[in-house]
PDB file of C-alpha atoms in Angstrom:
ATOM      1  CA  MET Y  13      94.302 105.422 151.551  1.00 59.00           C
ATOM      2  CA  GLN Y  14      97.774 105.461 153.015  1.00 65.00           C
ATOM      3  CA  HIS Y  15      95.833 103.910 155.871  1.00 85.00           C
ATOM      4  CA  TRP Y  16      95.138 100.647 154.307  1.00 89.00           C
ATOM      5  CA  LEU Y  17      98.493 100.089 153.289  1.00 89.00           C
ATOM      6  CA  ASP Y  18     100.253 100.254 156.543  1.00 91.00           C
ATOM      7  CA  LYS Y  19      98.152  97.781 157.789  1.00 93.00           C
ATOM      8  CA  LEU Y  20      98.834  96.287 154.787  1.00 93.00           C
ATOM      9  CA  THR Y  21     102.383  95.956 155.160  1.00 93.00           C
ATOM     10  CA  ASP Y  22     101.595  95.056 159.046  1.00 93.00           C
ATOM     11  CA  LEU Y  23      99.738  92.240 157.748  1.00 92.00           C
ATOM     12  CA  ALA Y  24     102.851  91.082 156.171  1.00 91.00           C
ATOM     13  CA  ALA Y  25     105.056  90.333 159.219  1.00 90.00           C
ATOM     14  CA  ILE Y  26     102.263  88.559 160.368  1.00 89.00           C
ATOM     15  CA  HIS Y  27     103.455  85.219 161.753  1.00 85.00           C
ATOM     16  CA  GLY Y  28     100.842  82.549 160.559  1.00 86.00           C
ATOM     17  CA  ASP Y  29      99.825  79.513 157.740  1.00 89.00           C
ATOM     18  CA  GLU Y  30      97.505  80.571 154.927  1.00 92.00           C
ATOM     19  CA  SER Y  31      94.184  81.132 156.639  1.00 93.00           C
ATOM     20  CA  ILE Y  32      95.232  83.975 159.077  1.00 93.00           C
ATOM     21  CA  LEU Y  33      97.157  85.566 156.004  1.00 94.00           C
ATOM     22  CA  THR Y  34      93.314  85.295 153.776  1.00 95.00           C
ATOM     23  CA  GLU Y  35      91.279  85.928 156.702  1.00 95.00           C
ATOM     24  CA  GLY Y  36      93.870  89.172 157.309  1.00 96.00           C
ATOM     25  CA  LEU Y  37      92.872  90.008 153.812  1.00 97.00           C
ATOM     26  CA  ALA Y  38      89.340  89.775 153.789  1.00 97.00           C
ATOM     27  CA  ASP Y  39      89.340  91.970 157.227  1.00 96.00           C
ATOM     28  CA  LEU Y  40      91.352  94.750 155.669  1.00 95.00           C
ATOM     29  CA  ALA Y  41      88.961  94.942 152.576  1.00 96.00           C
ATOM     30  CA  GLN Y  42      85.770  94.639 155.156  1.00 95.00           C
ATOM     31  CA  HIS Y  43      87.626  97.456 157.361  1.00 94.00           C
ATOM     32  CA  PHE Y  44      88.406  99.877 154.638  1.00 93.00           C
ATOM     33  CA  GLY Y  45      85.075 100.056 152.793  1.00 93.00           C
ATOM     34  CA  PHE Y  46      85.867  97.399 149.858  1.00 95.00           C
ATOM     35  CA  ALA Y  47      84.118  94.603 148.733  1.00 96.00           C
ATOM     36  CA  GLY Y  48      86.673  92.622 148.402  1.00 97.00           C
ATOM     37  CA  TYR Y  49      90.308  91.666 147.768  1.00 98.00           C
ATOM     38  CA  ALA Y  50      92.238  90.076 144.723  1.00 98.00           C
ATOM     39  CA  TYR Y  51      95.829  89.101 144.501  1.00 97.00           C
ATOM     40  CA  LEU Y  52      96.974  87.547 141.060  1.00 96.00           C
ATOM     41  CA  HIS Y  53     100.088  86.340 139.845  1.00 94.00           C
ATOM     42  CA  ILE Y  54     100.553  86.044 136.188  1.00 91.00           C
ATOM     43  CA  GLN Y  55     102.964  83.851 134.745  1.00 83.00           C
ATOM     44  CA  HIS Y  56     103.982  82.576 131.284  1.00 73.00           C
ATOM     45  CA  LYS Y  57     101.225  80.380 130.160  1.00 70.00           C
ATOM     46  CA  HIS Y  58      99.699  80.659 133.878  1.00 79.00           C
ATOM     47  CA  THR Y  59      97.777  82.248 136.430  1.00 88.00           C
ATOM     48  CA  ILE Y  60      96.689  81.918 139.713  1.00 89.00           C
ATOM     49  CA  ALA Y  61      94.114  83.948 142.274  1.00 94.00           C
ATOM     50  CA  VAL Y  62      94.105  84.353 146.054  1.00 96.00           C
ATOM     51  CA  THR Y  63      90.858  86.325 146.875  1.00 97.00           C
ATOM     52  CA  ASN Y  64      87.344  86.257 148.406  1.00 97.00           C
ATOM     53  CA  TYR Y  65      85.468  87.443 145.062  1.00 97.00           C
ATOM     54  CA  HIS Y  66      82.522  85.598 144.819  1.00 96.00           C
ATOM     55  CA  ARG Y  67      82.807  82.085 144.024  1.00 94.00           C
ATOM     56  CA  GLU Y  68      80.770  82.398 140.933  1.00 96.00           C
ATOM     57  CA  TRP Y  69      82.821  85.321 139.445  1.00 97.00           C
ATOM     58  CA  GLN Y  70      86.236  83.147 140.026  1.00 95.00           C
ATOM     59  CA  SER Y  71      84.751  80.313 138.116  1.00 92.00           C
ATOM     60  CA  THR Y  72      83.486  82.575 135.290  1.00 95.00           C
ATOM     61  CA  TYR Y  73      86.575  84.815 135.174  1.00 94.00           C
ATOM     62  CA  PHE Y  74      89.043  81.819 134.816  1.00 91.00           C
ATOM     63  CA  GLU Y  75      86.551  79.571 132.705  1.00 90.00           C
ATOM     64  CA  LYS Y  76      86.271  82.000 130.267  1.00 91.00           C
ATOM     65  CA  LYS Y  77      89.682  83.240 130.222  1.00 89.00           C
ATOM     66  CA  PHE Y  78      88.571  86.765 131.233  1.00 94.00           C
ATOM     67  CA  GLU Y  79      91.858  87.823 132.299  1.00 90.00           C
ATOM     68  CA  LYS Y  80      93.382  87.975 128.859  1.00 90.00           C
ATOM     69  CA  LEU Y  81      90.351  90.602 128.441  1.00 95.00           C
ATOM     70  CA  ASP Y  82      90.076  92.568 131.833  1.00 97.00           C
ATOM     71  CA  PRO Y  83      90.657  96.070 131.473  1.00 97.00           C
ATOM     72  CA  VAL Y  84      92.399  96.063 134.788  1.00 97.00           C
ATOM     73  CA  VAL Y  85      95.522  93.379 133.820  1.00 96.00           C
ATOM     74  CA  LYS Y  86      95.667  95.068 130.700  1.00 96.00           C
ATOM     75  CA  CYS Y  87      96.667  98.659 132.606  1.00 96.00           C
ATOM     76  CA  ALA Y  88      98.805  97.424 135.318  1.00 96.00           C
ATOM     77  CA  LYS Y  89     100.676  95.666 132.522  1.00 94.00           C
ATOM     78  CA  SER Y  90     101.330  99.272 130.742  1.00 94.00           C
ATOM     79  CA  ARG Y  91     101.409 101.453 134.017  1.00 91.00           C
ATOM     80  CA  LYS Y  92     103.033  99.131 136.094  1.00 90.00           C
ATOM     81  CA  ARG Y  93     102.280 101.087 139.182  1.00 92.00           C
ATOM     82  CA  LEU Y  94      99.148 102.310 141.661  1.00 93.00           C
ATOM     83  CA  PHE Y  95      96.137 103.587 140.022  1.00 93.00           C
ATOM     84  CA  ALA Y  96      92.531 103.452 140.756  1.00 92.00           C
ATOM     85  CA  TRP Y  97      90.088 102.399 138.107  1.00 95.00           C
ATOM     86  CA  SER Y  98      86.298 102.965 137.491  1.00 95.00           C
ATOM     87  CA  ALA Y  99      84.046 100.934 135.034  1.00 94.00           C
ATOM     88  CA  GLU Y 100      81.811 103.885 135.158  1.00 93.00           C
ATOM     89  CA  GLN Y 101      85.040 106.593 134.128  1.00 91.00           C
ATOM     90  CA  ASP Y 102      86.898 104.403 131.839  1.00 91.00           C
ATOM     91  CA  ARG Y 103      83.740 103.347 129.867  1.00 91.00           C
ATOM     92  CA  ALA Y 104      83.725 105.976 126.848  1.00 92.00           C
ATOM     93  CA  ARG Y 105      87.282 104.232 126.430  1.00 92.00           C
ATOM     94  CA  LEU Y 106      86.548 100.501 126.187  1.00 95.00           C
ATOM     95  CA  SER Y 107      85.360  98.298 124.194  1.00 95.00           C
ATOM     96  CA  LYS Y 108      81.859  96.518 123.920  1.00 96.00           C
ATOM     97  CA  GLU Y 109      83.316  93.438 125.137  1.00 96.00           C
ATOM     98  CA  GLU Y 110      85.299  95.207 127.972  1.00 96.00           C
ATOM     99  CA  ARG Y 111      81.740  97.159 128.570  1.00 96.00           C
ATOM    100  CA  ASP Y 112      80.218  93.502 129.019  1.00 96.00           C
ATOM    101  CA  PHE Y 113      83.083  92.361 131.130  1.00 97.00           C
ATOM    102  CA  TYR Y 114      82.585  94.874 133.561  1.00 97.00           C
ATOM    103  CA  ALA Y 115      78.688  94.727 133.430  1.00 96.00           C
ATOM    104  CA  LEU Y 116      79.182  91.006 134.939  1.00 97.00           C
ATOM    105  CA  ALA Y 117      81.653  92.073 137.385  1.00 97.00           C
ATOM    106  CA  ALA Y 118      79.254  94.653 138.527  1.00 97.00           C
ATOM    107  CA  ASP Y 119      76.575  91.748 139.272  1.00 97.00           C
ATOM    108  CA  PHE Y 120      79.040  90.993 142.079  1.00 97.00           C
ATOM    109  CA  ALA Y 121      79.750  94.119 143.593  1.00 96.00           C
ATOM    110  CA  ILE Y 122      83.031  94.984 141.581  1.00 97.00           C
ATOM    111  CA  ARG Y 123      82.495  98.679 139.693  1.00 97.00           C
ATOM    112  CA  SER Y 124      85.545 100.603 141.037  1.00 97.00           C
ATOM    113  CA  GLY Y 125      88.964  99.602 143.011  1.00 95.00           C
ATOM    114  CA  VAL Y 126      92.634 100.584 143.180  1.00 95.00           C
ATOM    115  CA  THR Y 127      95.251  97.821 141.820  1.00 96.00           C
ATOM    116  CA  VAL Y 128      98.729  98.050 142.604  1.00 97.00           C
ATOM    117  CA  PRO Y 129     100.591  95.792 140.248  1.00 98.00           C
ATOM    118  CA  ILE Y 130     104.600  94.342 140.897  1.00 97.00           C
ATOM    119  CA  LYS Y 131     107.374  93.029 138.376  1.00 95.00           C
ATOM    120  CA  THR Y 132     107.930  89.598 139.866  1.00 94.00           C
ATOM    121  CA  ALA Y 133     110.437  86.873 139.247  1.00 88.00           C
ATOM    122  CA  ASN Y 134     111.058  85.296 135.784  1.00 81.00           C
ATOM    123  CA  GLY Y 135     108.939  87.587 133.901  1.00 86.00           C
ATOM    124  CA  SER Y 136     105.990  87.149 136.019  1.00 91.00           C
ATOM    125  CA  MET Y 137     104.005  90.054 137.368  1.00 95.00           C
ATOM    126  CA  SER Y 138     101.739  89.960 140.361  1.00 97.00           C
ATOM    127  CA  MET Y 139      98.958  92.287 141.207  1.00 97.00           C
ATOM    128  CA  PHE Y 140      96.943  93.179 144.524  1.00 98.00           C
ATOM    129  CA  THR Y 141      93.075  94.717 144.125  1.00 98.00           C
ATOM    130  CA  LEU Y 142      90.770  96.421 146.560  1.00 97.00           C
ATOM    131  CA  ALA Y 143      87.408  95.916 144.830  1.00 97.00           C
ATOM    132  CA  SER Y 144      84.518  98.451 145.370  1.00 96.00           C
ATOM    133  CA  GLU Y 145      81.176  98.365 144.844  1.00 96.00           C
ATOM    134  CA  ARG Y 146      80.938 101.957 144.510  1.00 94.00           C
ATOM    135  CA  PRO Y 147      80.665 103.283 141.132  1.00 93.00           C
ATOM    136  CA  SER Y 148      84.143 105.409 141.356  1.00 89.00           C
ATOM    137  CA  MET Y 149      86.877 105.539 143.136  1.00 82.00           C
ATOM    138  CA  ASP Y 150      88.716 108.309 144.327  1.00 74.00           C
ATOM    139  CA  LEU Y 151      92.842 107.699 144.957  1.00 69.00           C
ATOM    140  CA  ASP Y 152      94.384 109.806 147.204  1.00 58.00           C
ATOM    141  CA  HIS Y 153      97.083 112.142 145.361  1.00 62.00           C
ATOM    142  CA  GLU Y 154      99.739 111.919 147.864  1.00 70.00           C
ATOM    143  CA  ILE Y 155      99.608 108.050 148.351  1.00 80.00           C
ATOM    144  CA  ASP Y 156     103.258 106.852 148.164  1.00 87.00           C
ATOM    145  CA  ALA Y 157     103.268 104.788 144.539  1.00 90.00           C
ATOM    146  CA  VAL Y 158     106.687 103.599 146.455  1.00 93.00           C
ATOM    147  CA  ALA Y 159     105.849 102.603 149.412  1.00 92.00           C
ATOM    148  CA  ALA Y 160     102.475 100.537 148.112  1.00 94.00           C
ATOM    149  CA  ALA Y 161     104.705  98.669 145.647  1.00 96.00           C
ATOM    150  CA  ALA Y 162     106.831  97.847 148.302  1.00 96.00           C
ATOM    151  CA  ALA Y 163     103.747  96.617 150.588  1.00 95.00           C
ATOM    152  CA  VAL Y 164     102.425  94.648 147.838  1.00 97.00           C
ATOM    153  CA  GLY Y 165     105.927  93.080 147.310  1.00 96.00           C
ATOM    154  CA  GLN Y 166     105.813  91.649 150.822  1.00 96.00           C
ATOM    155  CA  ILE Y 167     102.029  90.147 150.554  1.00 96.00           C
ATOM    156  CA  HIS Y 168     103.711  88.671 147.687  1.00 96.00           C
ATOM    157  CA  ALA Y 169     106.840  87.574 149.064  1.00 95.00           C
ATOM    158  CA  ARG Y 170     104.239  86.235 151.594  1.00 94.00           C
ATOM    159  CA  ILE Y 171     102.070  84.316 149.645  1.00 94.00           C
ATOM    160  CA  SER Y 172     104.618  82.927 147.834  1.00 90.00           C
ATOM    161  CA  PHE Y 173     106.751  81.333 151.008  1.00 90.00           C
ATOM    162  CA  LEU Y 174     103.596  79.976 152.496  1.00 88.00           C
ATOM    163  CA  GLN Y 175     103.349  78.334 148.690  1.00 83.00           C
ATOM    164  CA  THR Y 176      99.326  79.796 149.632  1.00 86.00           C
ATOM    165  CA  THR Y 177      96.716  77.540 147.801  1.00 86.00           C
ATOM    166  CA  PRO Y 178      95.209  79.348 144.805  1.00 87.00           C
ATOM    167  CA  THR Y 179      91.405  80.127 145.627  1.00 89.00           C
ATOM    168  CA  VAL Y 180      91.431  79.429 141.780  1.00 81.00           C
ATOM    169  CA  GLU Y 181      93.791  79.087 138.780  1.00 76.00           C
ATOM    170  CA  ASP Y 182      93.370  78.328 135.288  1.00 74.00           C
ATOM    171  CA  ALA Y 183      92.079  74.451 135.040  1.00 70.00           C
ATOM    172  CA  ALA Y 184      95.004  72.012 134.285  1.00 74.00           C
ATOM    173  CA  TRP Y 185      95.045  68.130 134.410  1.00 78.00           C
ATOM    174  CA  LEU Y 186      97.041  64.742 133.339  1.00 87.00           C
ATOM    175  CA  ASP Y 187      95.464  61.494 131.978  1.00 88.00           C
ATOM    176  CA  PRO Y 188      97.219  58.639 133.887  1.00 88.00           C
ATOM    177  CA  LYS Y 189      99.716  57.976 131.219  1.00 92.00           C
ATOM    178  CA  GLU Y 190     100.651  61.335 131.130  1.00 92.00           C
ATOM    179  CA  ALA Y 191     101.305  61.621 134.881  1.00 90.00           C
ATOM    180  CA  THR Y 192     103.426  58.603 134.835  1.00 93.00           C
ATOM    181  CA  TYR Y 193     105.793  59.457 132.058  1.00 94.00           C
ATOM    182  CA  LEU Y 194     106.339  62.806 133.655  1.00 93.00           C
ATOM    183  CA  ARG Y 195     106.892  60.923 137.049  1.00 93.00           C
ATOM    184  CA  TRP Y 196     109.587  59.236 135.160  1.00 95.00           C
ATOM    185  CA  ILE Y 197     110.754  61.972 133.472  1.00 94.00           C
ATOM    186  CA  ALA Y 198     111.336  64.020 136.777  1.00 93.00           C
ATOM    187  CA  VAL Y 199     113.533  61.374 137.961  1.00 93.00           C
ATOM    188  CA  GLY Y 200     115.346  61.810 134.710  1.00 93.00           C
ATOM    189  CA  MET Y 201     114.802  58.829 132.528  1.00 93.00           C
ATOM    190  CA  THR Y 202     114.389  59.311 128.868  1.00 94.00           C
ATOM    191  CA  MET Y 203     111.529  58.361 126.496  1.00 94.00           C
ATOM    192  CA  GLU Y 204     113.158  55.572 125.812  1.00 95.00           C
ATOM    193  CA  GLU Y 205     113.969  54.265 128.942  1.00 95.00           C
ATOM    194  CA  ILE Y 206     110.164  54.852 130.029  1.00 95.00           C
ATOM    195  CA  ALA Y 207     109.398  52.613 126.778  1.00 95.00           C
ATOM    196  CA  ASP Y 208     111.138  50.423 128.214  1.00 95.00           C
ATOM    197  CA  ILE Y 209     110.088  50.570 131.541  1.00 94.00           C
ATOM    198  CA  GLU Y 210     106.374  50.941 131.099  1.00 94.00           C
ATOM    199  CA  GLY Y 211     106.488  48.268 128.488  1.00 94.00           C
ATOM    200  CA  THR Y 212     104.576  50.287 125.583  1.00 94.00           C
ATOM    201  CA  LYS Y 213     106.627  51.871 122.149  1.00 95.00           C
ATOM    202  CA  TYR Y 214     108.591  54.735 122.144  1.00 95.00           C
ATOM    203  CA  ASN Y 215     106.397  56.797 119.971  1.00 94.00           C
ATOM    204  CA  SER Y 216     103.508  56.245 122.291  1.00 94.00           C
ATOM    205  CA  VAL Y 217     105.580  58.159 124.883  1.00 94.00           C
ATOM    206  CA  ARG Y 218     106.225  60.431 123.070  1.00 94.00           C
ATOM    207  CA  VAL Y 219     102.626  61.480 121.359  1.00 94.00           C
ATOM    208  CA  LYS Y 220     101.379  61.621 124.772  1.00 93.00           C
ATOM    209  CA  LEU Y 221     103.734  63.642 126.105  1.00 94.00           C
ATOM    210  CA  ARG Y 222     103.425  65.760 122.901  1.00 93.00           C
ATOM    211  CA  GLU Y 223      99.500  65.824 123.657  1.00 91.00           C
ATOM    212  CA  ALA Y 224     100.147  66.848 126.887  1.00 91.00           C
ATOM    213  CA  MET Y 225     103.002  69.837 126.076  1.00 90.00           C
ATOM    214  CA  LYS Y 226     100.108  71.160 123.169  1.00 88.00           C
ATOM    215  CA  ARG Y 227      97.339  71.109 126.137  1.00 85.00           C
ATOM    216  CA  PHE Y 228      99.657  73.415 128.155  1.00 85.00           C
ATOM    217  CA  ASP Y 229     100.719  75.763 125.452  1.00 83.00           C
ATOM    218  CA  VAL Y 230     104.793  74.737 126.500  1.00 86.00           C
ATOM    219  CA  ARG Y 231     107.737  73.707 124.101  1.00 88.00           C
ATOM    220  CA  SER Y 232     109.568  71.507 126.053  1.00 91.00           C
ATOM    221  CA  LYS Y 233     108.967  68.154 128.653  1.00 92.00           C
ATOM    222  CA  ALA Y 234     110.857  70.675 131.288  1.00 90.00           C
ATOM    223  CA  HIS Y 235     108.318  73.136 131.407  1.00 88.00           C
ATOM    224  CA  LEU Y 236     105.936  70.682 131.219  1.00 90.00           C
ATOM    225  CA  THR Y 237     107.134  68.726 134.304  1.00 91.00           C
ATOM    226  CA  ALA Y 238     108.170  71.789 136.024  1.00 88.00           C
ATOM    227  CA  LEU Y 239     103.605  73.113 135.492  1.00 83.00           C
ATOM    228  CA  ALA Y 240     102.515  69.730 136.538  1.00 86.00           C
ATOM    229  CA  ILE Y 241     105.127  69.486 140.006  1.00 86.00           C
ATOM    230  CA  ARG Y 242     103.873  73.060 140.796  1.00 78.00           C
ATOM    231  CA  ARG Y 243     100.491  72.075 140.051  1.00 77.00           C
ATOM    232  CA  LYS Y 244     100.975  68.986 141.757  1.00 80.00           C
ATOM    233  CA  LEU Y 245      99.050  66.578 139.134  1.00 82.00           C
ATOM    234  CA  MET Y 246     101.841  63.887 139.184  1.00 80.00           C
TER     235      MET Y 246
END
């Protein structure tokens, strides 16, 4: 098991675009006998993934907001260090909803795996998982948890530096008026100024932006604008 960490560290140092990185991660997973890999970055109110899991599973996972139910995510948040997991071995302590989740994941060859979570900037968390179709995962007790966190930290930095396009992320959208108003907010305009420029009422601008803030579950126009820019919605 230690060997795949060495390869992960080497991969983080390879120059190239995001396709080189994602292809390298897929090759690493296959070489070491795993069904696939998943990098999950969980920020406040926003989750993205870079993964080669089956497309249908990716879509289902985000549409149903499974990151809130996923026992692996819950364990990553509580343990905060490398761990192995198995739907079969963990079954006794799982809720019915969690067992149903694992049963669905098994349809896509995800039955066990090893996960390395790390703390990232601004209260966020990243985690890297290698998943297996085997019913259980025997984790080498000699594996260095610090080395694992360091390797995943380098992969996280590489993905961030390359601004890697997420394979899948939370659904989000702005209607044309919301996008227009936020573009003006981004260049420093007030809502009163936006209403004047766009030939509408102040209350119309305020209501539109409030609707968008509620949809994104944020509390400020600044946060909404930052999310919209990050996700290229405007």
